[in-house]
Short mmCIF file of C-alpha atoms in Angstrom, two decimals:
data_model
loop_
_atom_site.label_atom_id
_atom_site.label_comp_id
_atom_site.label_asym_id
_atom_site.label_seq_id
_atom_site.Cartn_x
_atom_site.Cartn_y
_atom_site.Cartn_z
CA UNK A 1272 170.16 119.09 33.25
CA UNK A 1273 169.06 121.81 35.72
CA UNK A 1274 169.40 125.36 34.48
CA UNK A 1275 171.88 127.35 36.56
CA UNK A 1276 171.40 131.10 36.26
CA UNK A 1277 173.95 131.63 39.03
CA UNK A 1278 176.70 130.30 36.77
CA UNK A 1279 178.89 133.23 35.67
CA UNK A 1280 179.42 133.74 31.94
CA UNK A 1281 182.57 135.69 31.10
CA UNK A 1282 181.62 138.16 28.35
CA UNK A 1283 184.90 140.10 28.31
CA UNK A 1284 186.56 139.94 24.91
CA UNK A 1285 183.35 138.98 23.05
CA UNK A 1286 182.72 142.46 21.58
CA UNK A 1287 179.91 142.78 24.09
CA UNK A 1288 178.55 146.33 24.29
CA UNK A 1289 177.41 145.94 27.87
CA UNK A 1290 180.79 144.89 29.26
CA UNK A 1291 183.02 146.98 27.01
CA UNK A 1292 181.47 150.44 27.49
CA UNK A 1293 183.25 151.05 30.79
CA UNK A 1294 186.56 149.92 32.20
CA UNK A 1295 187.13 146.54 33.85
CA UNK A 1296 186.59 148.08 37.29
CA UNK A 1297 182.95 148.96 36.56
CA UNK A 1298 180.02 146.57 37.05
CA UNK A 1299 177.68 147.24 34.09
CA UNK A 1300 173.98 147.12 34.94
CA UNK A 1301 172.82 149.46 32.20
CA UNK A 1302 171.73 148.28 28.73
CA UNK A 1303 168.77 145.83 28.54
CA UNK A 1304 170.94 142.80 27.88
CA UNK A 1305 171.03 139.84 30.29
CA UNK A 1306 174.19 137.98 31.27
CA UNK A 1307 172.69 134.47 31.09
CA UNK A 1308 173.58 131.71 28.64
CA UNK A 1309 170.74 131.25 26.17
CA UNK A 1310 168.45 128.22 26.07
CA UNK A 1311 170.21 125.05 24.86
CA UNK A 1312 167.69 124.54 22.07
CA UNK A 1313 168.64 127.88 20.55
CA UNK A 1314 172.33 127.01 20.58
CA UNK A 1315 171.60 123.63 18.96
CA UNK A 1316 169.51 125.21 16.22
CA UNK A 1317 172.22 127.76 15.46
CA UNK A 1318 174.90 125.08 15.39
CA UNK A 1319 172.83 123.08 12.93
CA UNK A 1320 172.36 126.11 10.67
CA UNK A 1321 176.10 126.80 10.78
CA UNK A 1322 176.71 123.46 9.08
CA UNK A 1323 175.55 125.07 5.85
CA UNK A 1324 178.34 127.25 4.43
CA UNK A 1325 176.22 130.00 2.84
CA UNK A 1326 174.76 132.95 4.77
CA UNK A 1327 172.97 135.01 2.15
CA UNK A 1328 169.88 137.16 2.47
CA UNK A 1329 167.22 135.35 4.45
CA UNK A 1330 163.43 135.18 4.33
CA UNK A 1331 161.18 133.89 7.07
CA UNK A 1332 159.71 130.51 6.22
CA UNK A 1333 156.24 129.14 6.85
CA UNK A 1334 157.53 127.23 9.88
CA UNK A 1335 158.59 130.39 11.71
CA UNK A 1336 155.33 132.16 10.88
CA UNK A 1337 153.35 129.19 12.16
CA UNK A 1338 155.46 129.09 15.31
CA UNK A 1339 154.77 132.77 16.04
CA UNK A 1340 151.03 132.30 15.40
CA UNK A 1341 151.00 129.39 17.84
CA UNK A 1342 153.04 131.34 20.41
CA UNK A 1343 150.70 134.33 20.34
CA UNK A 1344 147.66 132.09 20.71
CA UNK A 1345 149.11 130.06 23.57
CA UNK A 1346 150.83 132.81 25.54
CA UNK A 1347 148.54 135.78 24.89
CA UNK A 1348 145.23 134.27 23.74
CA UNK A 1349 145.59 136.26 20.54
CA UNK A 1350 144.81 134.81 17.12
CA UNK A 1351 146.62 136.37 14.16
CA UNK A 1352 147.14 135.26 10.58
CA UNK A 1353 150.61 134.33 9.34
CA UNK A 1354 150.28 136.93 6.56
CA UNK A 1355 149.90 139.67 9.20
CA UNK A 1356 153.51 139.19 10.39
CA UNK A 1357 156.15 141.54 9.00
CA UNK A 1358 159.76 140.72 9.90
CA UNK A 1359 162.17 143.45 10.93
CA UNK A 1360 165.75 143.71 12.20
CA UNK A 1361 164.50 145.29 15.45
CA UNK A 1362 161.59 146.89 17.28
CA UNK A 1363 163.26 150.31 17.20
CA UNK A 1364 163.46 150.33 13.38
CA UNK A 1365 159.85 149.15 13.46
CA UNK A 1366 158.37 152.08 15.31
CA UNK A 1367 160.45 154.57 13.34
CA UNK A 1368 159.29 152.89 10.14
CA UNK A 1369 155.67 153.12 11.33
CA UNK A 1370 155.95 156.84 12.07
CA UNK A 1371 157.55 157.58 8.71
CA UNK A 1372 155.07 155.45 6.77
CA UNK A 1373 151.79 156.45 8.39
CA UNK A 1374 152.23 160.00 9.71
CA UNK A 1375 153.43 163.30 8.26
CA UNK A 1376 155.93 165.94 9.40
CA UNK A 1377 154.22 168.25 11.88
CA UNK A 1378 151.97 165.51 13.29
CA UNK A 1379 151.89 164.94 17.05
CA UNK A 1380 152.93 161.67 18.71
CA UNK A 1381 151.99 160.98 22.34
CA UNK A 1382 154.32 159.01 24.64
CA UNK A 1383 154.06 158.06 28.31
CA UNK A 1384 157.07 159.42 30.16
CA UNK A 1385 159.53 158.48 31.50
CA UNK A 1386 160.10 156.35 28.43
CA UNK A 1387 162.80 154.38 26.62
CA UNK A 1388 165.06 156.94 24.92
CA UNK A 1389 164.62 155.71 21.32
CA UNK A 1390 160.85 156.13 21.78
CA UNK A 1391 161.37 159.55 23.33
CA UNK A 1392 163.47 160.64 20.36
CA UNK A 1393 161.62 158.92 17.51
CA UNK A 1394 159.06 161.65 16.65
CA UNK A 1395 161.85 164.21 16.24
CA UNK A 1396 163.60 162.05 13.64
CA UNK A 1397 160.68 162.65 11.27
CA UNK A 1398 159.85 166.30 11.99
CA UNK A 1399 156.98 165.40 14.32
CA UNK A 1400 155.95 166.91 17.63
CA UNK A 1401 156.16 164.83 20.81
CA UNK A 1402 153.48 165.12 23.48
CA UNK A 1403 154.47 163.76 26.89
CA UNK A 1404 151.81 162.06 29.02
CA UNK A 1405 153.57 161.45 32.36
CA UNK A 1406 152.93 158.32 34.39
CA UNK A 1407 152.55 158.93 38.11
CA UNK A 1408 154.02 156.82 40.89
CA UNK A 1409 151.52 155.88 43.57
CA UNK A 1410 151.75 153.43 46.51
CA UNK A 1411 150.12 150.71 44.41
CA UNK A 1412 152.16 151.26 41.27
CA UNK A 1413 152.40 153.55 38.27
CA UNK A 1414 149.18 155.10 37.00
CA UNK A 1415 147.86 157.19 34.10
CA UNK A 1416 146.18 160.56 34.42
CA UNK A 1417 142.85 159.80 32.71
CA UNK A 1418 141.99 163.42 32.00
CA UNK A 1419 145.43 164.12 30.53
CA UNK A 1420 145.19 160.93 28.45
CA UNK A 1421 141.88 162.01 26.90
CA UNK A 1422 143.12 165.52 26.20
CA UNK A 1423 146.52 164.39 24.89
CA UNK A 1424 145.20 161.65 22.62
CA UNK A 1425 142.72 164.14 21.23
CA UNK A 1426 145.64 166.28 20.06
CA UNK A 1427 147.74 163.41 18.68
CA UNK A 1428 147.82 161.48 15.44
CA UNK A 1429 149.55 158.52 17.08
CA UNK A 1430 150.25 157.01 20.50
CA UNK A 1431 153.63 155.31 20.79
CA UNK A 1432 152.87 152.85 23.59
CA UNK A 1433 155.38 150.75 25.53
CA UNK A 1434 153.90 147.75 27.36
CA UNK A 1435 155.43 146.38 29.52
CA UNK A 1436 156.71 149.85 30.16
CA UNK A 1437 160.40 150.69 30.00
CA UNK A 1438 161.83 151.95 32.39
CA UNK A 1439 159.15 151.74 35.13
CA UNK A 1440 158.32 148.07 34.65
CA UNK A 1441 154.58 148.83 34.66
CA UNK A 1442 152.37 146.18 33.06
CA UNK A 1443 149.14 147.74 31.83
CA UNK A 1444 145.99 145.91 32.88
CA UNK A 1445 143.29 144.90 30.43
CA UNK A 1446 141.06 147.67 31.78
CA UNK A 1447 143.79 150.28 31.32
CA UNK A 1448 144.49 149.08 27.80
CA UNK A 1449 140.79 149.14 26.97
CA UNK A 1450 140.61 152.74 28.17
CA UNK A 1451 143.63 153.68 26.04
CA UNK A 1452 142.20 151.84 23.05
CA UNK A 1453 138.73 153.39 23.27
CA UNK A 1454 140.25 156.85 23.63
CA UNK A 1455 142.47 156.33 20.58
CA UNK A 1456 139.59 154.95 18.51
CA UNK A 1457 137.32 157.84 19.43
CA UNK A 1458 139.91 160.32 18.13
CA UNK A 1459 141.15 158.28 15.15
CA UNK A 1460 144.59 158.01 16.74
CA UNK A 1461 146.96 155.33 15.49
CA UNK A 1462 148.46 152.98 18.11
CA UNK A 1463 152.06 151.84 17.68
CA UNK A 1464 152.72 149.40 20.49
CA UNK A 1465 156.23 148.30 21.54
CA UNK A 1466 155.62 145.00 23.34
CA UNK A 1467 159.16 143.61 23.24
CA UNK A 1468 159.14 142.69 26.96
CA UNK A 1469 155.76 140.93 26.74
CA UNK A 1470 156.99 137.56 28.01
CA UNK A 1471 158.83 139.00 31.02
CA UNK A 1472 156.02 139.42 33.55
CA UNK A 1473 156.12 138.79 37.29
CA UNK A 1474 153.73 137.65 40.04
CA UNK A 1475 151.59 135.55 37.71
CA UNK A 1476 150.60 138.38 35.39
CA UNK A 1477 149.66 137.66 31.77
CA UNK A 1478 150.40 140.06 28.95
CA UNK A 1479 147.49 141.53 26.98
CA UNK A 1480 148.38 142.81 23.50
CA UNK A 1481 146.42 146.03 23.05
CA UNK A 1482 145.48 144.92 19.51
CA UNK A 1483 143.69 141.90 21.01
CA UNK A 1484 141.14 144.10 22.83
CA UNK A 1485 138.74 144.03 19.87
CA UNK A 1486 138.82 144.01 16.04
CA UNK A 1487 138.37 147.78 15.81
CA UNK A 1488 141.47 148.33 17.92
CA UNK A 1489 143.43 145.73 15.97
CA UNK A 1490 142.58 147.54 12.74
CA UNK A 1491 144.27 150.72 14.03
CA UNK A 1492 147.31 149.14 15.72
CA UNK A 1493 150.85 148.15 14.77
CA UNK A 1494 152.19 145.73 17.37
CA UNK A 1495 155.96 145.22 17.64
CA UNK A 1496 157.38 142.12 19.31
CA UNK A 1497 160.51 139.95 19.40
CA UNK A 1498 161.98 136.97 21.18
CA UNK A 1499 165.13 139.01 21.70
CA UNK A 1500 164.73 140.34 25.25
CA UNK A 1501 163.12 137.23 26.73
CA UNK A 1502 165.58 134.76 25.23
CA UNK A 1503 168.67 137.01 25.33
CA UNK A 1504 169.24 136.98 21.56
CA UNK A 1505 169.04 140.73 20.84
CA UNK A 1506 172.35 140.73 18.97
CA UNK A 1507 170.87 138.47 16.29
CA UNK A 1508 168.59 141.30 15.12
CA UNK A 1509 165.20 139.76 14.54
CA UNK A 1510 161.81 141.24 15.43
CA UNK A 1511 158.37 141.38 13.88
CA UNK A 1512 155.32 143.58 13.49
CA UNK A 1513 151.73 142.33 13.60
CA UNK A 1514 149.51 144.46 11.35
CA UNK A 1515 145.94 143.27 10.83
CA UNK A 1516 144.84 146.10 8.50
CA UNK A 1517 145.88 145.05 4.99
CA UNK A 1518 146.16 148.57 3.57
CA UNK A 1519 148.16 149.78 6.56
CA UNK A 1520 150.43 146.75 6.27
CA UNK A 1521 151.07 147.48 2.59
CA UNK A 1522 151.93 151.10 3.35
CA UNK A 1523 154.22 150.02 6.18
CA UNK A 1524 156.01 147.53 3.94
CA UNK A 1525 156.41 150.14 1.21
CA UNK A 1526 158.36 152.42 3.55
CA UNK A 1527 161.38 150.36 4.43
CA UNK A 1528 163.28 153.61 3.99
CA UNK A 1529 166.33 152.06 2.40
CA UNK A 1530 167.53 150.89 5.81
CA UNK A 1531 164.93 148.54 7.33
CA UNK A 1532 165.79 145.65 5.06
CA UNK A 1533 166.09 141.89 5.49
CA UNK A 1534 166.51 140.16 8.84
CA UNK A 1535 169.62 138.37 10.07
CA UNK A 1536 169.51 134.75 8.91
CA UNK A 1537 170.62 133.44 12.30
CA UNK A 1538 168.08 135.66 14.05
CA UNK A 1539 165.27 133.91 12.20
CA UNK A 1540 166.64 130.51 13.24
CA UNK A 1541 167.08 131.56 16.86
CA UNK A 1542 163.59 133.06 17.07
CA UNK A 1543 161.93 129.90 15.80
CA UNK A 1544 163.97 127.74 18.17
CA UNK A 1545 163.20 130.01 21.11
CA UNK A 1546 159.46 129.74 20.66
CA UNK A 1547 159.58 126.04 19.78
CA UNK A 1548 161.93 124.77 22.52
CA UNK A 1549 162.63 127.56 25.02
CA UNK A 1550 159.65 127.49 27.38
CA UNK A 1551 161.31 125.49 30.21
CA UNK A 1552 164.25 127.90 30.08
CA UNK A 1553 161.89 130.89 30.11
CA UNK A 1554 160.01 129.53 33.11
CA UNK A 1555 163.25 129.08 35.05
CA UNK A 1556 164.44 132.54 33.96
CA UNK A 1557 161.29 134.24 35.23
CA UNK A 1558 161.66 132.55 38.60
CA UNK A 1559 165.24 133.78 38.85
CA UNK A 1560 164.45 137.31 37.68
CA UNK A 1561 161.56 137.68 40.11
CA UNK A 1562 163.84 136.57 42.96
CA UNK A 1563 166.45 139.11 41.83
CA UNK A 1564 163.78 141.79 41.70
CA UNK A 1565 162.64 141.00 45.25
CA UNK A 1566 166.24 140.96 46.47
CA UNK A 1567 166.79 144.40 44.95
CA UNK A 1568 163.56 145.82 46.39
CA UNK A 1569 164.59 144.72 49.88
CA UNK A 1570 168.10 146.07 49.44
CA UNK A 1571 166.80 149.46 48.34
CA UNK A 1572 164.50 149.53 51.37
CA UNK A 1573 167.10 148.51 53.95
CA UNK A 1574 170.56 149.29 52.60
CA UNK A 1575 170.41 152.22 50.17
CA UNK A 1576 169.32 155.31 52.12
CA UNK A 1577 167.64 158.01 50.08
CA UNK A 1578 166.74 155.60 47.26
CA UNK A 1579 163.29 154.20 46.56
CA UNK A 1580 161.62 152.16 43.85
CA UNK A 1581 158.34 150.60 42.81
CA UNK A 1582 158.73 146.87 42.27
CA UNK A 1583 158.56 146.35 38.50
CA UNK A 1584 155.62 144.24 37.37
CA UNK A 1585 157.52 143.13 34.27
CA UNK A 1586 160.92 143.33 32.53
CA UNK A 1587 164.34 142.91 34.19
CA UNK A 1588 164.70 146.67 34.62
CA UNK A 1589 164.18 148.81 37.71
CA UNK A 1590 163.64 152.57 37.98
CA UNK A 1591 165.35 153.93 41.08
CA UNK A 1592 164.46 157.32 42.55
CA UNK A 1593 167.56 158.83 44.19
CA UNK A 1594 166.04 162.24 44.95
CA UNK A 1595 166.13 161.92 48.73
CA UNK A 1596 169.80 160.90 48.69
CA UNK A 1597 170.69 164.47 47.61
CA UNK A 1598 173.73 163.31 45.66
CA UNK A 1599 174.72 166.74 44.36
CA UNK A 1600 175.12 165.49 40.79
CA UNK A 1601 173.16 163.30 38.35
CA UNK A 1602 172.61 159.94 40.05
CA UNK A 1603 174.10 157.97 37.16
CA UNK A 1604 177.34 159.95 37.40
CA UNK A 1605 177.48 159.58 41.18
CA UNK A 1606 177.28 155.78 41.09
CA UNK A 1607 179.66 155.53 38.16
CA UNK A 1608 182.29 157.72 39.84
CA UNK A 1609 181.83 156.71 43.48
CA UNK A 1610 180.64 153.09 43.25
CA UNK A 1611 181.98 151.95 39.87
CA UNK A 1612 178.51 150.74 38.90
CA UNK A 1613 177.29 151.57 35.38
CA UNK A 1614 173.59 152.48 35.28
CA UNK A 1615 171.38 154.33 32.81
CA UNK A 1616 170.91 158.06 33.27
CA UNK A 1617 167.35 158.97 34.21
CA UNK A 1618 167.41 162.12 32.07
CA UNK A 1619 167.67 159.90 28.99
CA UNK A 1620 164.07 158.84 29.71
CA UNK A 1621 162.72 162.21 30.84
CA UNK A 1622 164.62 165.50 30.93
CA UNK A 1623 163.44 166.08 34.50
CA UNK A 1624 164.60 162.66 35.79
CA UNK A 1625 168.27 163.33 36.50
CA UNK A 1626 167.79 162.01 40.04
CA UNK A 1627 166.69 158.63 38.68
CA UNK A 1628 168.66 155.71 37.31
CA UNK A 1629 167.66 152.55 35.50
CA UNK A 1630 169.24 149.36 36.84
CA UNK A 1631 169.28 146.04 34.95
CA UNK A 1632 168.89 143.08 37.33
CA UNK A 1633 169.19 140.52 34.53
CA UNK A 1634 172.48 139.28 35.94
CA UNK A 1635 173.73 136.70 38.40
CA UNK A 1636 172.82 137.26 42.03
CA UNK A 1637 176.52 137.58 42.81
CA UNK A 1638 176.91 140.51 40.40
CA UNK A 1639 173.71 142.12 41.68
CA UNK A 1640 174.89 141.85 45.28
CA UNK A 1641 178.33 143.20 44.40
CA UNK A 1642 176.72 146.23 42.73
CA UNK A 1643 174.38 146.82 45.67
CA UNK A 1644 177.33 146.58 48.05
CA UNK A 1645 179.28 149.15 46.07
CA UNK A 1646 176.29 151.51 45.94
CA UNK A 1647 175.73 151.09 49.68
CA UNK A 1648 179.35 151.94 50.41
CA UNK A 1649 179.25 155.00 48.15
CA UNK A 1650 176.18 156.35 49.92
CA UNK A 1651 177.77 155.78 53.32
CA UNK A 1652 180.91 157.61 52.24
CA UNK A 1653 178.85 160.61 51.15
#
């Protein structure tokens, strides 16, 4: 049966965060949660598991570990051992757990801004200093300041990396990752890499895990991944860390902090099914998302005066610069009040980015067009 991503899925009344945050008159394009029905194989696997009447604490089995090992080898040309996988209820708990386990209060953590708010805030949770290394928008995409990277990494005990990058959609090239890795190794800086969007790349790109650059890098890296964003199963709370260094893995595991405990039983089932059966669905999804991205880029260029964007190289998220529109208020508030479109506030990703918004185009084309039409009308009305 052909996969139809244009088919609307009514999420009202399902305790869905995305569609319940605002009133029924608002189109929500904010949180990184897609509106598409998940792959049929995932549903079937969950239905089969639901035939058993007990839902106690769960542990990942050998089958899931083997499936992840095979997935990483096939999709990312990265060979890991099944014992190197540590299961977690989410990537966000994972990078907080890594900071708490492997750094000390007062240490410095570098991040590349603008950045996903939980990453932006994570160092402060543990009494650490945050060092911002801004990315710069250029005609060809987002770039790093090499001199600032060298200087900043030299002052930091850890780099909290996000690749693909949220919210800009930048996908770091192998050469860029090698430069980051060499710089971190030369200064003894730990790499904590959030790679949750690693399967959502556009224009034929292929994700490179920074830990796969060479064994020395792998030995100083905690990589965080999940099937959750790609396969739209974030609510099932299952992610995993890849930690090659045995001593670092033991320290990480010993700091579950009384809150990063076992993983959702159904999340483990869904993750295994996603990697085992979901590839045709993922292929169709990427085609649809890339078409949505291109539709949005053209709409911003031709229909939304004062707005601009760099086409994201990965993710289903776009970072819109509304500076030239001179809205007279934070852009997120303007579009919520005037257009009834719910977006993410740019200042959540960088204090100086109040004229930016993050827009989630992981929705049907009809919803995307309706939101663009509302934004266009609000800009015309002034």
